Coordinates of C-alpha atoms in Angstrom, one line a residue:
P22 CA -64.0 63.4 -36.6
P23 CA -65.6 60.8 -34.4
K24 CA -65.0 60.7 -30.6
I25 CA -65.7 57.6 -28.4
Q26 CA -66.9 57.7 -24.8
D27 CA -64.8 55.7 -22.3
R28 CA -61.9 54.9 -24.7
I29 CA -60.3 52.3 -22.3
S30 CA -62.0 49.6 -20.2
E31 CA -61.0 46.4 -18.4
K32 CA -63.0 43.3 -17.4
T33 CA -62.2 40.1 -15.5
L34 CA -64.6 37.2 -15.9
N35 CA -64.8 33.6 -15.0
E36 CA -65.0 31.0 -17.7
G37 CA -68.6 30.5 -18.9
Q38 CA -69.7 34.1 -18.2
R39 CA -70.8 36.5 -20.9
Y40 CA -68.7 39.4 -22.2
N41 CA -70.3 42.6 -23.6
V42 CA -68.5 45.7 -24.9
L43 CA -70.3 48.8 -26.1
C44 CA -68.5 51.1 -28.5
S45 CA -70.5 54.4 -28.6
V46 CA -69.6 57.7 -30.4
S47 CA -70.5 60.9 -28.6
E48 CA -69.4 63.2 -31.5
G49 CA -68.7 63.0 -35.2
N50 CA -70.4 63.3 -38.6
L51 CA -72.2 60.4 -40.3
P52 CA -71.7 58.1 -41.9
L53 CA -69.6 56.2 -39.3
T54 CA -67.8 52.8 -39.9
F55 CA -67.2 50.3 -36.9
Q56 CA -64.5 47.6 -37.1
W57 CA -63.6 45.1 -34.3
S58 CA -60.3 43.4 -33.7
K59 CA -58.5 41.3 -31.0
N60 CA -54.8 41.7 -30.4
G61 CA -54.5 43.5 -33.8
K62 CA -56.4 40.8 -35.8
T63 CA -59.8 41.6 -37.3
L64 CA -62.6 39.6 -35.7
Q65 CA -65.2 37.5 -37.6
E66 CA -68.6 36.7 -36.2
S67 CA -69.3 33.2 -35.0
S68 CA -71.8 31.4 -33.0
N69 CA -70.1 32.6 -29.8
L70 CA -69.0 36.0 -31.1
I71 CA -71.7 38.4 -32.0
I72 CA -71.2 42.0 -33.4
R73 CA -74.3 44.2 -33.6
Q74 CA -74.8 47.7 -34.9
Q75 CA -77.1 49.3 -32.4
D76 CA -77.7 52.5 -34.3
D77 CA -75.8 54.9 -36.4
Y78 CA -73.6 55.9 -33.4
S79 CA -72.9 52.6 -31.5
S80 CA -71.9 49.0 -31.9
T81 CA -71.6 46.0 -29.5
L82 CA -69.4 43.0 -29.2
T83 CA -70.7 39.9 -27.3
L84 CA -69.0 36.7 -26.3
A85 CA -71.8 34.4 -25.3
I86 CA -69.5 32.1 -23.2
V87 CA -66.0 33.2 -22.5
K88 CA -63.1 30.8 -22.3
G89 CA -59.5 31.1 -21.3
E90 CA -58.3 31.6 -24.8
D91 CA -60.7 34.6 -25.1
S92 CA -58.4 36.7 -22.9
G93 CA -56.9 39.6 -24.8
N94 CA -57.2 43.2 -25.9
Y95 CA -60.4 44.0 -27.9
T96 CA -60.3 47.1 -30.1
C97 CA -63.3 49.1 -31.6
L98 CA -62.1 51.4 -34.5
V99 CA -64.6 54.1 -35.6
S100 CA -63.9 56.2 -38.6
N101 CA -65.6 58.8 -41.0
R102 CA -64.4 60.9 -43.8
V103 CA -62.7 63.3 -41.5
G104 CA -60.9 61.0 -39.0
S105 CA -61.1 58.1 -36.6
D106 CA -61.1 57.1 -32.9
S107 CA -60.7 53.8 -31.1
L108 CA -61.7 52.0 -27.9
I109 CA -59.6 49.3 -26.2
S110 CA -61.3 46.8 -23.8
K111 CA -59.0 44.4 -21.9
L112 CA -60.6 41.0 -21.1
Q113 CA -59.0 38.6 -18.6
V114 CA -60.6 35.3 -18.1
L115 CA -60.0 33.4 -14.8
V116 CA -59.4 29.7 -15.6
S117 CA -59.4 26.9 -13.1
P118 CA -56.5 24.4 -13.4
S119 CA -56.5 21.7 -16.0
W120 CA -53.9 19.0 -16.5
I121 CA -51.2 19.4 -19.1
R122 CA -49.1 16.6 -17.8
Q123 CA -50.2 14.4 -14.9
P124 CA -47.8 12.4 -12.7
Y125 CA -47.7 8.6 -13.1
D126 CA -46.3 5.6 -11.3
V127 CA -42.5 5.4 -11.6
S128 CA -40.0 2.6 -11.1
V129 CA -36.3 3.5 -11.4
M130 CA -32.9 2.0 -10.6
A131 CA -31.2 3.5 -7.6
G132 CA -28.7 6.1 -8.5
K133 CA -30.5 7.0 -11.7
K134 CA -32.4 10.3 -12.4
L135 CA -36.0 10.4 -11.2
I136 CA -38.7 12.7 -12.7
L137 CA -42.2 13.2 -11.4
H138 CA -44.2 15.4 -13.8
C139 CA -47.0 17.6 -12.5
E140 CA -48.0 20.4 -15.0
A141 CA -51.4 22.2 -15.3
T142 CA -52.7 25.3 -17.2
G143 CA -55.0 28.0 -15.8
Y144 CA -55.2 31.6 -14.9
P145 CA -53.7 32.7 -12.7
L146 CA -50.9 30.3 -13.2
P147 CA -51.5 27.2 -11.0
V148 CA -49.0 26.4 -8.2
A149 CA -48.0 22.8 -7.4
K150 CA -47.3 21.3 -4.0
W151 CA -45.8 17.9 -3.3
R152 CA -46.3 15.6 -0.4
R153 CA -45.0 12.0 0.2
T154 CA -45.1 9.0 2.4
K155 CA -41.8 7.4 3.6
G156 CA -42.4 3.9 2.3
F157 CA -45.6 2.1 1.3
N158 CA -46.7 1.1 4.8
V159 CA -47.0 4.7 6.2
A160 CA -50.3 6.5 5.8
Q161 CA -49.2 9.9 7.0
S162 CA -47.6 12.1 4.4
S163 CA -45.4 15.2 4.7
P164 CA -44.1 17.9 2.4
V165 CA -41.2 17.0 0.1
T166 CA -38.4 19.1 1.6
D167 CA -35.3 16.9 1.0
S168 CA -32.5 19.0 -0.5
H169 CA -31.8 16.5 -3.3
W170 CA -35.3 17.1 -4.8
K171 CA -35.7 20.1 -7.1
M172 CA -38.8 21.7 -8.6
I173 CA -38.8 22.7 -12.3
D174 CA -41.4 23.8 -14.9
V175 CA -43.8 25.0 -12.2
G176 CA -44.6 21.6 -10.8
T177 CA -42.2 18.9 -12.0
L178 CA -40.1 17.3 -9.3
T179 CA -36.7 15.9 -10.1
N180 CA -34.0 13.9 -8.3
S181 CA -30.6 13.4 -10.0
A182 CA -29.8 10.2 -8.1
A183 CA -32.6 8.2 -6.6
R184 CA -32.2 6.6 -3.2
K185 CA -34.0 3.7 -1.6
E186 CA -35.3 6.0 1.0
D187 CA -37.1 8.0 -1.7
E188 CA -39.5 5.1 -2.1
G189 CA -43.2 5.8 -1.3
F190 CA -46.4 7.4 -2.4
Y191 CA -46.1 11.0 -3.8
T192 CA -49.1 13.4 -4.2
C193 CA -49.1 16.5 -6.4
E194 CA -51.7 19.1 -5.6
I195 CA -52.0 22.0 -8.0
G196 CA -54.3 25.0 -8.0
N197 CA -54.8 28.8 -8.5
S198 CA -57.8 29.5 -6.2
I199 CA -60.1 29.3 -9.2
G200 CA -62.3 26.3 -9.0
E201 CA -61.1 23.1 -7.5
N202 CA -57.5 22.1 -7.1
L203 CA -56.1 19.2 -9.1
S204 CA -54.5 16.3 -7.2
K205 CA -52.9 13.0 -8.2
T206 CA -51.1 10.4 -6.1
V207 CA -48.5 8.1 -7.7
R208 CA -46.3 5.2 -6.5
V209 CA -42.5 5.6 -6.7
E210 CA -40.4 2.4 -6.5
I211 CA -36.6 2.5 -6.3
Q212 CA -35.1 -0.7 -7.7
V213 CA -31.9 -1.5 -5.7
P214 CA -29.5 -4.0 -7.2
P215 CA -27.2 -5.9 -4.7
Y216 CA -24.2 -4.2 -3.2
V217 CA -21.6 -6.3 -1.5
K218 CA -19.1 -5.0 1.0
L219 CA -16.4 -6.8 2.9
E220 CA -14.4 -5.6 5.8
S221 CA -11.2 -5.2 3.8
P222 CA -9.5 -6.6 0.7
Q223 CA -7.0 -8.6 2.7
K224 CA -7.0 -10.4 6.1
M225 CA -4.2 -12.2 7.9
V226 CA -4.8 -14.9 10.5
K227 CA -2.2 -16.8 12.5
N228 CA -2.1 -20.5 11.8
G229 CA -4.4 -22.3 14.2
E230 CA -6.5 -19.4 15.1
D231 CA -10.2 -19.0 14.1
S232 CA -11.2 -16.7 11.2
V233 CA -14.5 -14.8 10.7
I234 CA -15.2 -13.1 7.4
V235 CA -18.3 -10.8 7.4
C236 CA -20.0 -9.9 4.2
N237 CA -22.6 -7.1 4.3
I238 CA -25.2 -7.0 1.5
S239 CA -27.8 -4.4 0.6
G240 CA -30.4 -4.6 -2.1
D241 CA -34.0 -5.5 -2.9
K242 CA -35.5 -8.8 -1.9
P243 CA -35.4 -11.6 -2.9
I244 CA -31.6 -11.8 -2.9
S245 CA -29.3 -14.8 -3.3
I246 CA -25.9 -14.9 -1.6
H247 CA -23.0 -17.2 -2.4
W248 CA -19.3 -17.8 -1.4
T249 CA -16.4 -19.1 -3.4
K250 CA -12.8 -19.9 -2.5
D251 CA -10.4 -19.7 -5.5
G252 CA -13.3 -20.2 -7.8
N253 CA -14.9 -23.1 -6.0
R254 CA -17.7 -23.2 -3.4
P255 CA -16.2 -24.0 0.1
E256 CA -17.5 -27.2 1.4
E257 CA -19.2 -26.7 4.7
N258 CA -18.3 -29.1 7.6
Q259 CA -17.6 -29.0 11.3
R260 CA -14.8 -26.6 10.8
I261 CA -16.2 -24.3 8.0
Q262 CA -19.7 -22.9 8.3
I263 CA -21.6 -20.1 6.5
V264 CA -24.3 -18.2 8.5
Q265 CA -26.9 -16.0 6.7
T266 CA -28.6 -13.2 8.8
T267 CA -31.5 -11.0 7.6
L268 CA -31.5 -7.6 9.2
E269 CA -34.0 -4.7 8.9
K270 CA -32.7 -3.3 5.7
T271 CA -29.6 -5.4 4.9
F272 CA -28.3 -8.9 4.9
M273 CA -25.2 -10.3 6.5
S274 CA -23.4 -13.5 5.5
T275 CA -20.6 -14.8 7.8
L276 CA -18.0 -17.3 6.8
N277 CA -16.6 -19.0 9.9
I278 CA -13.3 -21.1 9.8
E279 CA -12.2 -22.8 13.0
S280 CA -8.5 -23.7 13.6
T281 CA -7.2 -22.3 10.3
S282 CA -4.4 -24.1 8.5
R283 CA -2.1 -23.2 5.6
E284 CA -4.6 -24.8 3.1
D285 CA -7.3 -22.2 4.1
S286 CA -5.3 -19.4 2.4
G287 CA -6.8 -18.1 -0.8
L288 CA -9.2 -15.7 -2.5
Y289 CA -12.7 -15.7 -1.0
I290 CA -15.5 -14.0 -3.0
C291 CA -18.9 -13.0 -1.6
S292 CA -21.4 -12.5 -4.3
A293 CA -25.1 -11.6 -4.4
N294 CA -27.8 -11.2 -7.1
N295 CA -31.4 -10.2 -7.4
T296 CA -33.8 -9.2 -10.1
F297 CA -32.0 -5.9 -10.7
G298 CA -28.4 -6.9 -10.8
Y299 CA -25.3 -8.7 -9.4
S300 CA -22.4 -7.6 -7.1
Q301 CA -19.4 -9.3 -5.7
M302 CA -16.3 -8.5 -3.6
G303 CA -13.2 -10.5 -2.8
I304 CA -11.0 -10.8 0.2
R305 CA -7.6 -12.6 0.2
L306 CA -7.2 -14.6 3.4
G307 CA -3.6 -15.3 4.3
I308 CA -2.8 -17.9 7.0
V309 CA 0.4 -16.5 8.5
E310 CA 2.9 -18.5 10.5
P311 CA 6.6 -18.2 11.2
P312 CA 8.8 -19.0 8.2
S313 CA 10.0 -22.5 7.5
Q314 CA 13.6 -23.6 8.4
P315 CA 16.2 -22.2 6.0
Q316 CA 17.5 -24.9 3.7
E317 CA 20.8 -25.6 1.9
F318 CA 22.7 -23.5 4.5
K319 CA 26.3 -23.9 3.5
V320 CA 29.7 -22.2 3.3
K321 CA 30.5 -20.8 -0.1
S322 CA 33.9 -19.2 0.4
V323 CA 36.5 -19.1 3.3
W324 CA 39.1 -16.5 3.9
S325 CA 41.3 -15.9 6.9
R326 CA 39.1 -13.3 8.6
S327 CA 35.8 -13.7 6.8
I328 CA 33.6 -16.3 5.2
R329 CA 30.7 -16.2 2.7
L330 CA 27.5 -18.2 3.7
H331 CA 24.6 -19.0 1.4
W332 CA 21.1 -20.5 1.9
L333 CA 17.8 -20.9 0.0
Q334 CA 14.9 -18.6 0.9
P335 CA 12.4 -20.7 2.9
Y336 CA 8.5 -20.6 2.8
N337 CA 7.8 -17.2 4.2
G338 CA 4.6 -18.2 6.2
N339 CA 2.4 -15.8 4.1
S340 CA 4.2 -12.9 5.7
A341 CA 7.2 -11.3 4.2
I342 CA 10.5 -12.3 5.7
Q343 CA 11.7 -9.2 7.5
N344 CA 15.2 -10.4 8.3
Y345 CA 17.5 -13.3 9.1
I346 CA 19.5 -13.7 12.3
L347 CA 22.8 -15.4 12.0
Y348 CA 24.3 -17.0 15.2
Y349 CA 28.0 -17.8 15.2
M350 CA 30.6 -18.6 17.7
K351 CA 34.0 -20.1 18.1
E352 CA 34.0 -23.8 18.9
D353 CA 35.1 -23.3 22.5
K354 CA 32.7 -20.5 23.3
L355 CA 29.2 -20.7 24.8
N356 CA 27.6 -17.4 23.9
P357 CA 27.1 -16.9 20.2
S358 CA 27.4 -13.6 18.4
E359 CA 24.4 -12.3 16.3
L360 CA 24.3 -10.7 12.9
T361 CA 21.0 -9.3 11.5
I362 CA 20.6 -9.7 7.7
D363 CA 18.0 -8.1 5.4
G364 CA 15.1 -10.4 4.5
S365 CA 15.7 -10.0 0.8
Q366 CA 19.2 -11.5 1.0
T367 CA 20.2 -15.2 0.7
S368 CA 23.9 -14.8 1.3
V369 CA 26.2 -12.9 3.6
I370 CA 29.9 -12.3 4.3
V371 CA 30.7 -12.6 8.0
Q372 CA 33.7 -10.4 8.8
R373 CA 36.0 -9.8 11.8
L374 CA 36.8 -13.4 12.3
I375 CA 40.0 -14.8 13.7
P376 CA 42.4 -16.7 11.3
Y377 CA 42.7 -20.4 11.6
T378 CA 39.8 -20.7 14.0
K379 CA 36.9 -23.1 13.9
Y380 CA 33.4 -21.5 13.9
Q381 CA 29.9 -22.8 14.2
F382 CA 27.0 -21.2 12.3
Q383 CA 23.2 -21.3 12.4
I384 CA 20.6 -19.1 10.8
V385 CA 16.9 -18.4 11.5
A386 CA 14.3 -16.5 9.4
V387 CA 12.1 -13.9 11.0
N388 CA 8.7 -12.4 9.8
D389 CA 6.0 -10.5 11.7
V390 CA 4.6 -13.7 13.2
G391 CA 7.8 -15.1 14.6
S392 CA 11.1 -16.9 14.0
S393 CA 11.7 -20.2 12.1
K394 CA 13.4 -23.2 13.5
P395 CA 17.2 -22.8 13.3
S396 CA 18.9 -24.2 10.2
K397 CA 21.3 -27.1 10.5
L398 CA 24.5 -26.3 12.4
I399 CA 27.6 -26.0 10.1
E400 CA 31.2 -25.7 11.0
T401 CA 34.2 -24.3 9.2
L402 CA 37.8 -23.4 9.8
T403 CA 39.0 -20.0 8.7
S404 CA 42.1 -19.8 6.5
Q405 CA 45.6 -19.3 7.9
E406 CA 47.3 -15.9 7.9
E407 CA 50.9 -14.8 8.4
P408 CA 51.9 -14.7 12.0
A409 CA 50.8 -11.4 13.4
A410 CA 53.6 -10.9 16.0
P411 CA 57.3 -11.4 16.0
A412 CA 59.4 -13.8 18.1
N413 CA 60.6 -12.0 21.2
D414 CA 63.4 -12.0 23.7
L415 CA 66.1 -12.9 21.1
Q416 CA 69.4 -13.6 22.9
V417 CA 73.0 -14.7 22.1
T418 CA 73.9 -17.2 24.8
E419 CA 77.2 -18.5 23.6
K420 CA 79.7 -17.5 20.9
S421 CA 83.1 -18.5 19.5
T422 CA 85.3 -17.2 16.7
V423 CA 83.1 -18.6 13.9
S424 CA 79.7 -19.5 15.5
A425 CA 77.2 -18.5 18.1
H426 CA 74.3 -20.1 20.0
I427 CA 71.0 -18.0 20.0
N428 CA 67.6 -18.6 21.5
W429 CA 64.3 -16.8 21.5
K430 CA 60.7 -17.1 22.8
L431 CA 57.7 -17.8 20.7
P432 CA 55.0 -15.2 19.8
S433 CA 51.7 -15.4 21.7
K434 CA 49.9 -18.4 20.4
H435 CA 46.7 -16.4 19.5
Q436 CA 48.9 -14.4 17.1
W437 CA 50.2 -17.4 15.2
N438 CA 47.3 -17.3 12.8
G439 CA 48.0 -20.9 12.0
P440 CA 50.4 -23.7 13.0
L441 CA 54.0 -22.5 13.0
L442 CA 56.3 -24.4 10.6
G443 CA 59.6 -22.9 11.6
F444 CA 61.8 -19.8 11.7
Y445 CA 64.2 -17.9 9.4
I446 CA 67.3 -16.7 11.2
G447 CA 68.6 -13.6 9.4
Y448 CA 72.1 -12.2 9.9
K449 CA 74.5 -9.9 8.3
K450 CA 77.5 -7.8 9.2
T451 CA 76.6 -4.6 10.9
S452 CA 79.2 -2.7 8.9
Q453 CA 77.4 -3.6 5.7
S454 CA 75.1 -1.2 4.0
S455 CA 71.4 -1.3 4.7
Q456 CA 70.9 -2.3 1.1
V457 CA 72.7 -5.6 1.6
P458 CA 70.1 -8.3 2.3
Y459 CA 70.2 -10.6 5.3
S460 CA 71.5 -14.2 4.9
Y461 CA 69.0 -16.6 6.3
K462 CA 69.2 -20.0 8.0
K463 CA 65.9 -22.0 8.1
V464 CA 65.1 -23.7 11.4
K465 CA 62.2 -26.1 12.1
F466 CA 59.7 -25.4 14.8
E467 CA 60.3 -27.6 17.9
R468 CA 56.8 -28.3 19.2
G469 CA 56.2 -28.2 22.9
K470 CA 59.0 -25.8 23.7
E471 CA 58.4 -22.2 24.6
T472 CA 62.0 -21.3 23.9
Q473 CA 63.5 -22.1 20.5
N474 CA 67.3 -22.2 19.8
C475 CA 69.9 -22.8 17.2
I476 CA 73.6 -22.2 16.3
L477 CA 74.7 -19.8 13.7
D478 CA 78.0 -21.0 12.1
N479 CA 80.4 -20.0 9.3
L480 CA 80.8 -16.6 10.9
Q481 CA 83.9 -14.5 10.6
K482 CA 86.3 -14.0 13.6
T483 CA 86.0 -10.8 15.5
S484 CA 83.1 -9.6 13.4
T485 CA 79.8 -7.9 14.6
Y486 CA 76.5 -9.2 13.1
T487 CA 72.9 -8.0 13.2
V488 CA 70.6 -10.9 13.9
I489 CA 66.8 -11.2 13.5
V490 CA 64.3 -14.1 13.8
I491 CA 61.2 -14.4 11.5
A492 CA 58.4 -17.0 12.3
Y493 CA 56.5 -18.5 9.4
N494 CA 53.5 -20.7 8.8
K495 CA 51.7 -22.0 5.7
A496 CA 50.4 -18.6 4.8
G497 CA 53.7 -16.8 4.9
L498 CA 56.2 -14.9 7.0
G499 CA 55.5 -12.9 10.2
P500 CA 57.1 -9.7 11.2
P501 CA 60.8 -9.7 12.2
S502 CA 61.9 -9.7 15.8
E503 CA 63.8 -6.8 17.3
P504 CA 67.4 -7.1 16.0
V505 CA 70.3 -8.0 18.3
L506 CA 74.1 -7.6 17.9
L507 CA 76.5 -10.5 17.8
T508 CA 80.3 -10.1 18.0
T509 CA 82.4 -13.3 17.4
S510 CA 85.5 -13.9 19.6
Y511 CA 89.1 -13.3 18.7
V512 CA 90.3 -16.5 20.3
A513 CA 88.6 -19.8 21.1
V514 CA 86.7 -19.8 24.4
P515 CA 85.8 -22.9 26.3
I516 CA 82.1 -23.6 26.4
K517 CA 80.6 -23.4 29.9
Q518 CA 79.1 -26.5 31.4
N519 CA 75.6 -25.0 31.4
T520 CA 75.6 -25.1 27.6
L521 CA 75.5 -28.9 27.4
Y522 CA 71.7 -28.7 26.6
L523 CA 72.6 -27.9 22.9
N524 CA 71.4 -30.5 20.5
L525 CA 73.8 -33.0 19.0
K526 CA 73.8 -31.4 15.6
C527 CA 75.1 -28.1 17.1
I528 CA 77.8 -29.9 19.1
L529 CA 79.0 -31.7 16.0
C530 CA 79.3 -28.4 14.3
F531 CA 81.6 -27.2 17.0
L532 CA 83.7 -30.5 16.8
F533 CA 84.4 -29.9 13.1
E534 CA 85.2 -26.2 13.6
N535 CA 87.3 -26.1 16.8
V536 CA 89.3 -29.0 18.1
M537 CA 90.0 -27.4 21.5
Y538 CA 86.2 -26.6 22.0
S539 CA 85.3 -30.1 21.2
V540 CA 87.8 -31.6 23.5
L541 CA 86.4 -29.6 26.4
L542 CA 82.9 -30.9 25.7
I543 CA 84.1 -34.5 25.7

């Protein structure tokens, strides 16, 4: 069988050079057959590919001018009737870079994805490097090293969210040390629509103070800036002025309001627009002041120890009413008491008052700015209540067989709980069961006298009675006095001279009941 010399060979050539491969048999019987293939495919002659049979024992393959696509494995297969042998020649063509996809000028909206293509073919595989200028007015460039840039597909540069500072000239240089490097410079513009920012969505200013609202705007020039208040453009005058300021990279618009008043409250909107978009932001300006005076302040219900008051919620001064302060005092006092009421309420029950007492009331509303003017002053008299204390020092001063003279002292006046109308004198025989009720005699209150008195008559001779006194007013009965015991006489006893202060009615009672007693009085 045939045997080939140098069965494997390798060659590296530059594009444009000539490639020759000799396939020579050192052993083997004739006739010999030569067949050439590349990467397993049979080769056909062409103007650039020439196959020559040198003699019966050798064949040559020639590529007149090699190109990049000629790289590959070339095989010479020699055979005869007995067997075969082959030669493999590996050709690698060095190719200088050539463009597949060049970069081009790009204009993209800020925040959008930015792609700068830079792709070339060649062998070895070309490597790309990017440089950039920061802006269009800077000549010096520097490598692209920002972390938000990424390199893909050998040379393509990508940025997921373009920024204004990414603007400038970008140069892609790509090479593989074969021939000259490729280079292309492109312009990258970042289109920035307006972006409006206010200090806060809400601002509070005290009535009468100055207000300054600052609106910061970024975006590409030219840019237009406008203000509105509640949908209408504010009218500039000596008190209201709008000042526009151009900074290095941004704009500032200031709305100045001198000596604010309640009418300046409202929604102020700062808006801006340019070729690439529109932006706006609003701020609600509240002119705050103390609340207005509470209105319709009145008494709704009156009890003996409490009253219900009601009022209408006043204008809150653009600041929530935190609470109300109720001032109240007795008519004869100088220092009022205070009661704090939650700002959400418009009524209150004032407790721990004194029955049948005249009180004065005023209320003020309070917010974070201050207090309102006091409401109108209202007066009311609490209802009466039963006397809180009994009559005291009940005594029997004179007695006879069928009657007795008693007197007692009034309760303390502050415990009357209303004007006294009179007294019930209760009496019953001590020997009677506790279940037996008292008999009562009604006596009118004698004004101006600390000691009250009366005569009990129709009593039984030599009998012991339990006597009590109960004061009453319009509201009802007070508690009973401490009981005293009264024992009538067995025989008639002359009345002492010091009892002549008894009223005429009582003396007449004695005249009808005891002749001897009456004669002594006369």
